[in-house]
Short mmCIF file of C-alpha atoms in Angstrom, two decimals:
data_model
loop_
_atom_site.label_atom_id
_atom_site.label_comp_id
_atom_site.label_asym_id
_atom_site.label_seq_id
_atom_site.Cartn_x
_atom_site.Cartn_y
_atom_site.Cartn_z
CA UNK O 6 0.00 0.00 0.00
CA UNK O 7 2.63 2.19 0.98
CA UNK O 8 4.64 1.43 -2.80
CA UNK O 9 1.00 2.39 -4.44
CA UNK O 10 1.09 5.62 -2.50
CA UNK O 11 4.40 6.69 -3.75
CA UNK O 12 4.01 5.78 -6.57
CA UNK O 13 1.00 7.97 -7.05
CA UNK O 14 2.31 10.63 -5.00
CA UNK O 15 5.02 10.57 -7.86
CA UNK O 16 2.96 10.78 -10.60
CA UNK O 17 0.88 13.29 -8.75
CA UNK O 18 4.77 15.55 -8.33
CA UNK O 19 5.57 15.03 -12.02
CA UNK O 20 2.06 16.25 -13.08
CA UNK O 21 2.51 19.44 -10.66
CA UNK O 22 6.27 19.94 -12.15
CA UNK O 23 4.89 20.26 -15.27
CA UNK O 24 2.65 22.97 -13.90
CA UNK O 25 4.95 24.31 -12.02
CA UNK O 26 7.42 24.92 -14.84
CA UNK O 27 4.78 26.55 -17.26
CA UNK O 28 3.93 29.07 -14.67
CA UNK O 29 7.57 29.51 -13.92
CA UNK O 30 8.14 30.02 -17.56
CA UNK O 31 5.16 32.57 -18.05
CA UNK O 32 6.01 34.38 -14.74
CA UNK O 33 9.88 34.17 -15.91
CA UNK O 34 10.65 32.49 -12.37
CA UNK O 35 9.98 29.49 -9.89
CA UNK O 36 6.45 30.74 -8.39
CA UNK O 37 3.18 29.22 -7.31
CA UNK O 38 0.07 31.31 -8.30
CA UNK O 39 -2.03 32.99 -4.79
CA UNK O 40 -5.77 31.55 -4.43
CA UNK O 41 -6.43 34.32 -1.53
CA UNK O 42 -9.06 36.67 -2.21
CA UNK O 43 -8.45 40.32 -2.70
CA UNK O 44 -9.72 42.24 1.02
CA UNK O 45 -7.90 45.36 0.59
CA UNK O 46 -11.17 47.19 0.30
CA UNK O 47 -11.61 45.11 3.66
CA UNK O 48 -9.12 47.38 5.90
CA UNK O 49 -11.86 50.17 5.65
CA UNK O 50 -14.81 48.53 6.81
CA UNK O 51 -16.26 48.28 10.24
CA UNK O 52 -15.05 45.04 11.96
CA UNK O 53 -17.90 42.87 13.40
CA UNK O 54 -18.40 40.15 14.68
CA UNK O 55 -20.58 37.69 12.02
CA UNK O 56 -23.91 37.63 13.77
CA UNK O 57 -23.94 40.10 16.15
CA UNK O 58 -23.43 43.38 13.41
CA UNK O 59 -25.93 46.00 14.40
CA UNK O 60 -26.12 47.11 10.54
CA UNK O 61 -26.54 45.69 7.39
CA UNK O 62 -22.62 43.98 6.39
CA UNK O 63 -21.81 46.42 3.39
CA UNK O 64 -19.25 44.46 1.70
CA UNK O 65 -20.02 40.63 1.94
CA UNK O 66 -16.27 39.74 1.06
CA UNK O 67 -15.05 41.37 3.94
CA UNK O 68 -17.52 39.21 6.41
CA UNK O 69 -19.81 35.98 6.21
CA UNK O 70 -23.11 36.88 5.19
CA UNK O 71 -26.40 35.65 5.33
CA UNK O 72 -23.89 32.60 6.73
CA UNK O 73 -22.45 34.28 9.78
CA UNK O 74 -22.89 31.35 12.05
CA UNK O 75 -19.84 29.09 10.60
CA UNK O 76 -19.65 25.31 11.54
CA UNK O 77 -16.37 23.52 11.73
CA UNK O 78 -18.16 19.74 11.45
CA UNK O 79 -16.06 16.81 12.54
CA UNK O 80 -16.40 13.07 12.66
CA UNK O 81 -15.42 9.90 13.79
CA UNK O 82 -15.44 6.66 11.84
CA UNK O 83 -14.46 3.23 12.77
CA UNK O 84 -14.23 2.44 9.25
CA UNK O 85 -13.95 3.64 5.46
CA UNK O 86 -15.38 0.61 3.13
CA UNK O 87 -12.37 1.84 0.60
CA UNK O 88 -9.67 0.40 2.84
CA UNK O 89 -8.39 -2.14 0.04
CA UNK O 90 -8.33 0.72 -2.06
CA UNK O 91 -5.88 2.59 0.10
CA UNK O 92 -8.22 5.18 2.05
CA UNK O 93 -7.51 5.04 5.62
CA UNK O 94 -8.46 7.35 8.62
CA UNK O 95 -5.52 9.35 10.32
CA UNK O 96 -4.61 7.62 13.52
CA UNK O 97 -4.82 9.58 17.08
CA UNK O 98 -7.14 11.96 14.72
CA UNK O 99 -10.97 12.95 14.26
CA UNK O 100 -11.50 13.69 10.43
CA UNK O 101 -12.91 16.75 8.99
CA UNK O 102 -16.29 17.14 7.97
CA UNK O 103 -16.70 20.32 6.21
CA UNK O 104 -17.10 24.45 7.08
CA UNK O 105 -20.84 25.41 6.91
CA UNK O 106 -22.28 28.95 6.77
CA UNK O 107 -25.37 28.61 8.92
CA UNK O 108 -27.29 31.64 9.04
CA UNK O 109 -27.62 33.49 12.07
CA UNK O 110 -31.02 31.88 13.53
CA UNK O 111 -29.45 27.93 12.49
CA UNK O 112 -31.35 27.58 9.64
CA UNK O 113 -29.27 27.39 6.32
CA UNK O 114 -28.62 27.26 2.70
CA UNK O 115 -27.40 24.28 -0.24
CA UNK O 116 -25.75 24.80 -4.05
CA UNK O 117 -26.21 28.50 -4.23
CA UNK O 118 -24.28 28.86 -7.03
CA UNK O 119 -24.52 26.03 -9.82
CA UNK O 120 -22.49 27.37 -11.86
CA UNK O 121 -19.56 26.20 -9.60
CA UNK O 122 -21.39 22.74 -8.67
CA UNK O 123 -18.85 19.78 -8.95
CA UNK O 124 -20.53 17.84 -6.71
CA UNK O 125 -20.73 14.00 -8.64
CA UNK O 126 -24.11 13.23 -6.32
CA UNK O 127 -25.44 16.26 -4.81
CA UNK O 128 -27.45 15.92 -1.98
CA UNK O 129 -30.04 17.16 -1.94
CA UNK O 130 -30.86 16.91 -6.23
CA UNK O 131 -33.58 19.00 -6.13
CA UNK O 132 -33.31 22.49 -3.59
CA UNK O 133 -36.52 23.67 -1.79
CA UNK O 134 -37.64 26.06 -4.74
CA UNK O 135 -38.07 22.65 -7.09
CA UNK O 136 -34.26 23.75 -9.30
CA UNK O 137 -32.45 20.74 -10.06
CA UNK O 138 -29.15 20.71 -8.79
CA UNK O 139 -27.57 18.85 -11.68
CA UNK O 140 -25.11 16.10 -10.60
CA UNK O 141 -21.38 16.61 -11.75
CA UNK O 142 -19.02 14.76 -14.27
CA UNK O 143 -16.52 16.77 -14.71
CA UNK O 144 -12.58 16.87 -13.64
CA UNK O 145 -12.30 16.11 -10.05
CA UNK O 146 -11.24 18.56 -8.01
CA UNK O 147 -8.09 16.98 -6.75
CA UNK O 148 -7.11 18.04 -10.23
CA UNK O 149 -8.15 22.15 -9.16
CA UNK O 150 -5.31 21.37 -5.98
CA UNK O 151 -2.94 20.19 -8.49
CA UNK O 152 -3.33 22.91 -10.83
CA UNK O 153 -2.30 25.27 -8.30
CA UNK O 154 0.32 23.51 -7.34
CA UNK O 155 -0.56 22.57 -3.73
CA UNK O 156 0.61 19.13 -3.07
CA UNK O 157 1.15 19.99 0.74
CA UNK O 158 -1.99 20.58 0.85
CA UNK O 159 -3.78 17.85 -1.26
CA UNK O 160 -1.47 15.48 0.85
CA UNK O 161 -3.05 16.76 4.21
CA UNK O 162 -6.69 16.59 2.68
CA UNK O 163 -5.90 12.80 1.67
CA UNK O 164 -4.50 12.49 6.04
CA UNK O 165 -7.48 14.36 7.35
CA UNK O 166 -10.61 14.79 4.90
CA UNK O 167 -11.50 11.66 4.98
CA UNK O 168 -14.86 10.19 3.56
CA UNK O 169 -16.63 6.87 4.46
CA UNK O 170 -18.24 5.13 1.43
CA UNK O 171 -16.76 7.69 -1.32
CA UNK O 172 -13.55 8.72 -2.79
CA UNK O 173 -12.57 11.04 -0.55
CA UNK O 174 -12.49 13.79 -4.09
CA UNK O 175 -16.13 13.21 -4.03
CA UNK O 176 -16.77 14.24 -0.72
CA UNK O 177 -14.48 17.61 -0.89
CA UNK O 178 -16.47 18.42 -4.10
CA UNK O 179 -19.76 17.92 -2.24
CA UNK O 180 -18.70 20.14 0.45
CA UNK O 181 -17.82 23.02 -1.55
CA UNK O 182 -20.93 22.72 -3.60
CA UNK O 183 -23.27 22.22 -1.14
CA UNK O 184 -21.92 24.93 1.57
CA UNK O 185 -18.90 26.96 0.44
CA UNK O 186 -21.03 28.37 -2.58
CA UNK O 187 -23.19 29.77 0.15
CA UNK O 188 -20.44 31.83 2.08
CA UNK O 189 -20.25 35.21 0.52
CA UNK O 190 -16.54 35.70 1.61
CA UNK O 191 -15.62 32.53 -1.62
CA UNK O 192 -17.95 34.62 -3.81
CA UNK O 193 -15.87 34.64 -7.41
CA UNK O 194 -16.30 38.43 -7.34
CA UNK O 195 -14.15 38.82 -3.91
CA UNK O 196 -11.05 37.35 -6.23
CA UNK O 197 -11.31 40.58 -8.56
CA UNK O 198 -10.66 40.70 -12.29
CA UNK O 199 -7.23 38.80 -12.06
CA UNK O 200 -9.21 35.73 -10.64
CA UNK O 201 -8.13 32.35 -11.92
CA UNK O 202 -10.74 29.82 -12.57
CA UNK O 203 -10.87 27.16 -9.13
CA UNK O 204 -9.10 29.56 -6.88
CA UNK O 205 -12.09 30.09 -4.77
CA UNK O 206 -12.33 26.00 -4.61
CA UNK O 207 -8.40 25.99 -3.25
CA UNK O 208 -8.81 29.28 -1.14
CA UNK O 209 -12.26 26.91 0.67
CA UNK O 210 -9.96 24.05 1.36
CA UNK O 211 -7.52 26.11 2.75
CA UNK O 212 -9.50 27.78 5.09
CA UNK O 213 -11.08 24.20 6.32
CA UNK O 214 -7.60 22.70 7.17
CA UNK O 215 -6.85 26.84 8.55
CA UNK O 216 -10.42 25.42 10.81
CA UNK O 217 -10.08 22.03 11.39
CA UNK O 218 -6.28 22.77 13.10
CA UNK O 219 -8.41 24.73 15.44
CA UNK O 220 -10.43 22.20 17.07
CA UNK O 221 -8.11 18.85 17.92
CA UNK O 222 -10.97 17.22 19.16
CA UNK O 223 -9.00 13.64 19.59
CA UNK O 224 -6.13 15.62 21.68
CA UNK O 225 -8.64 16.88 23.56
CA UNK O 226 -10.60 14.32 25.00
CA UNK O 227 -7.43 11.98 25.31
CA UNK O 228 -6.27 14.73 27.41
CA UNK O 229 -9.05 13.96 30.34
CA UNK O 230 -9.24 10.20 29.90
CA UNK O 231 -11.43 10.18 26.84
CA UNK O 232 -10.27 7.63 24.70
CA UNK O 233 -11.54 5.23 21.97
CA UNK O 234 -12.76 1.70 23.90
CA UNK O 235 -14.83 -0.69 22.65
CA UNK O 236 -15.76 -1.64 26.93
CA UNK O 237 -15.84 1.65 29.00
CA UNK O 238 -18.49 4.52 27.80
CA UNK O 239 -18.69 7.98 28.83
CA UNK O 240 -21.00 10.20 30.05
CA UNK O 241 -22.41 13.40 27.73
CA UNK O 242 -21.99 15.92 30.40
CA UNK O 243 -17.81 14.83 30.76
CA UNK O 244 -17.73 14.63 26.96
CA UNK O 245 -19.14 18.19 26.50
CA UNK O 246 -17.42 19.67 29.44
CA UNK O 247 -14.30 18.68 28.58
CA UNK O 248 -14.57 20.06 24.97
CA UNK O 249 -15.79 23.63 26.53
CA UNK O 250 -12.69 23.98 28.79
CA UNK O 251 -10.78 24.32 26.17
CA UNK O 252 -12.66 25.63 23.42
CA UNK O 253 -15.29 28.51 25.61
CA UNK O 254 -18.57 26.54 24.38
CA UNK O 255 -20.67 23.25 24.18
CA UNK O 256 -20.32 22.07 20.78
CA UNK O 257 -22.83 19.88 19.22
CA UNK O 258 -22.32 16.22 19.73
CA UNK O 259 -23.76 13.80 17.13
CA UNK O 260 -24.87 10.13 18.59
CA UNK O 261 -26.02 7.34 16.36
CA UNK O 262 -27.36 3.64 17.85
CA UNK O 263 -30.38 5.55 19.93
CA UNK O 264 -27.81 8.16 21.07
CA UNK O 265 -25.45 5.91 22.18
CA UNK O 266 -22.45 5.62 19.93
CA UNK O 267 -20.92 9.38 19.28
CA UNK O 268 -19.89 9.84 15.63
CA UNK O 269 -19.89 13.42 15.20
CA UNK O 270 -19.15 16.37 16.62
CA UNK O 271 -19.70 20.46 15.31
CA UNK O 272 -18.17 23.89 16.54
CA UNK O 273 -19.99 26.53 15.70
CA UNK O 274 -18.39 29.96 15.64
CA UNK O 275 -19.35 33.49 15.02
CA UNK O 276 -16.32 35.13 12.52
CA UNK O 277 -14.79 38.44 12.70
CA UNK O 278 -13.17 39.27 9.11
CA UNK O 279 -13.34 36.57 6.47
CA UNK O 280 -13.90 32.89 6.85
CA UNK O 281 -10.71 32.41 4.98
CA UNK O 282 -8.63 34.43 7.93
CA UNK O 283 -10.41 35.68 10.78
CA UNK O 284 -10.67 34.95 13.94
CA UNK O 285 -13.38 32.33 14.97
CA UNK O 286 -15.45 33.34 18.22
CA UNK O 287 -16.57 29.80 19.95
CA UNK O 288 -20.13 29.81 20.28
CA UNK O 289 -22.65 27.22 22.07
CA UNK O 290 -24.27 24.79 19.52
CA UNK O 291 -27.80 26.19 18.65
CA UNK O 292 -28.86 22.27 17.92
CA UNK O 293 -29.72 20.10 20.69
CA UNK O 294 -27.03 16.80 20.94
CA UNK O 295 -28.30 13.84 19.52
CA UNK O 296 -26.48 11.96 22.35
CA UNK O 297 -28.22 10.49 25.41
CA UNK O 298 -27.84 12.42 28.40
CA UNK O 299 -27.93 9.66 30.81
CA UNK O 300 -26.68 7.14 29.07
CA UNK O 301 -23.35 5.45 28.16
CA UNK O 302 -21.92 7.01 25.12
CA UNK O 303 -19.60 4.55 23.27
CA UNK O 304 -16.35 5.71 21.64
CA UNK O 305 -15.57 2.73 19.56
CA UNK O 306 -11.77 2.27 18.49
CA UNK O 307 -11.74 2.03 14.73
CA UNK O 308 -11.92 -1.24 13.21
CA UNK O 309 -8.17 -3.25 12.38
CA UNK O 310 -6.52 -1.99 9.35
CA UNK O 311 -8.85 1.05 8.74
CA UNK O 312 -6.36 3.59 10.39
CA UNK O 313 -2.66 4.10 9.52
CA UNK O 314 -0.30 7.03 11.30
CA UNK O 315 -0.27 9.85 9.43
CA UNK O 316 2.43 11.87 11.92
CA UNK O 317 5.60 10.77 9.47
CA UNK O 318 6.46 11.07 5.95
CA UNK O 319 4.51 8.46 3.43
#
C-alpha cells in the first residue's frame, strides 16, 4: 500500500512539475500562483463580529453573510469501506467534515451557485424552490489542488478529509458545492478581475484545514481520559465539558445507535473578518445533541486496518 502511495504521489509531483514549470516560464521564475481573495477594500470597513453586526454587512467579502454562524463539522469513523483501495483514517485523529455557513437563527442554505457545482451526487438533487441541482461529471477537483500547485496541501486533505463510502475527491467536491457556494466571503467576485478559474475552490480548502487545526478534538478528549474503547463509555456531560474547557462553548455532539455511539461532533463559531482568515469566536451549539444524556456514550476504536499514522512522511 505504501509502494501504491508513492508511486501515485510521484505521478501526482511530475504532473505538478509540469505545472509548475509553465507558470515559472510565463512568470519568468519558480512561483506558485495565490488563491487568496483580494480584502484590501476590507481594511476600511467596520469590523464585526458575524452575527452580532448592528447594521446591514456592506461588503459581503469582507464578512460571512447571510452565513455568519460558521460550523467547523467533525467526525469519527471506525471504518472507510475503501480500505483495500488505500483510504484510511488518520490515527490519534478525528476527520474533517466540512465548514458550513449557517445563518444566524441555524437555519441554512445548499448549491447556491450552480455554476460552480462539482458535486458527482449532490445531496439534496432537487433544492426547496423545485431547481435541479444537476449532478457533476466533470474533472475532479483533486485536479483544481494540483493545478495550483498545492501538493502539501492535497497530501493533508488525503490524512485528514477523509470520507466513508466515497472517494474522498467526491466528498471535498460535495462540500464546496453544497456549503462553500453559500459563504459570501468565496464569492468569485471577492477574487477581482485577475481571478483564476478554481481559486475560490483551493482558497475553501484552505480555510477548512486553517479550521479544522483549530479544534483537535482527539487531543482533547485523550487529554481527560477520553479515549476510543470498545468496553468503557462515557458520560455526555464529561464529553461536552471537557470540549468547553478548552474551546469557551458546548459544541454539538452527534450520537447514532439511539444516542449511544458518538460519531460526530460540530463547533460553531461566530467570525470576525473573512472565513478564509479571521478569527473564529466559539459559540454554544444552537442544535440540541443527539447523544443520550444519561446514558453510556460509546467511543468505539476504529476497526483493524482502517487507520494508519499519518504523523511521518509516506
Amino acid at each position: 500500500m505504501a509502494c501504491i502511495r508513492s508511486a501515485t504521489l510521484a505521478i501526482l509531483a511530475l504532473f505538478v512539475s509540469a505545472t509548475v514549470q509553465a507558470t515559472a516560464n510565463k512568470l519568468g521564475k519558480f512561483s506558485l500562483p495565490h488563491t487568496f481573495p483580494n480584502i484590501a477594500a476590507c481594511v476600511h470597513e467596520p469590523l464585526v463580529s458575524s452575527c452580532e453586526n448592528t447594521t446591514v454587512i456592506q461588503n459581503s467579502c469582507c464578512s460571512p453573510t447571510p452565513g455568519g454562524l460558521v460550523l467547523q463539522t467533525q467526525f469519527w469513523d471506525t471504518y472507510t469501506g475503501l480500505e483495500k483501495r488505500g483510504q484510511l483514517l488518520p490515527k490519534n485523529s478525528w476527520t474533517i467534515h466540512g465548514l458550513w455557513p449557517d445563518n444566524c437563527d441555524g437555519s441554512f442554505e445548499s448549491y447556491c451557485d450552480l455554476s460552480r457545482q462539482y458535486d458527482p451526487t449532490p445531496s439534496p438533487n432537487v433544492l426547496p424552490d423545485g431547481t435541479p441541482v444537476p449532478a457533476y461529471n466533470g474533472s475532479g477537483v483533486d485536479t483544481f489542488i494540483l493545478k495550483f500547485g498545492r501538493l502539501d496541501l492535497l497530501d493533508y486533505m488525503e490524512k485528514y478529509w477523509v470520507s466513508q463510502g466515497s472517494p474522498n475527491k467526491a466528498f471535498w467536491a460535495h462540500e464546496f458545492s453544497k456549503h462553500a457556494t453559500c459563504t459570501s466571503t468565496f464569492d468569485v467576485a471577492c477574487y477581482g478581475p485577475g481571478y483564476l478559474p478554481h481559486q475560490d475552490v483551493v482558497d475553501f480548502f484552505d480555510a477548512v484545514v486553517r479550521a479544522f487545526r483549530q479544534f483537535p478534538t482527539y487531543d482533547i478528549l485523550a487529554s481527560a481520559g477520553i479515549v476510543p474503547s470498545n468496553t468503557t463509555t462515557y458520560q455526555l456531560n464529561d464529553i461536552q465539558n471537557t470540549l468547553k474547557a478548552q474551546t469557551g462553548s458546548i459544541p454539538f455532539l452527534g450520537c447514532g445507535n439511539n444516542g449511544t455511539v458518538l460519531q460526530e461532533v460540530w463547533y460553531f463559531n461566530h467570525i470576525s473578518g473573512t472565513e478564509q482568515f479571521g478569527r473564529f469566536k466559539a459559540m454554544d451549539s444552537v442544535t440540541k445533541s443527539s447523544c443520550s444524556p444519561t446514558a453510556g456514550i460509546h467511543y468505539y476504536e476504529r476497526t483493524p486496518g482502517s487507520e494508519r499514522e499519518v504523523r511521518v512522511l509516506q
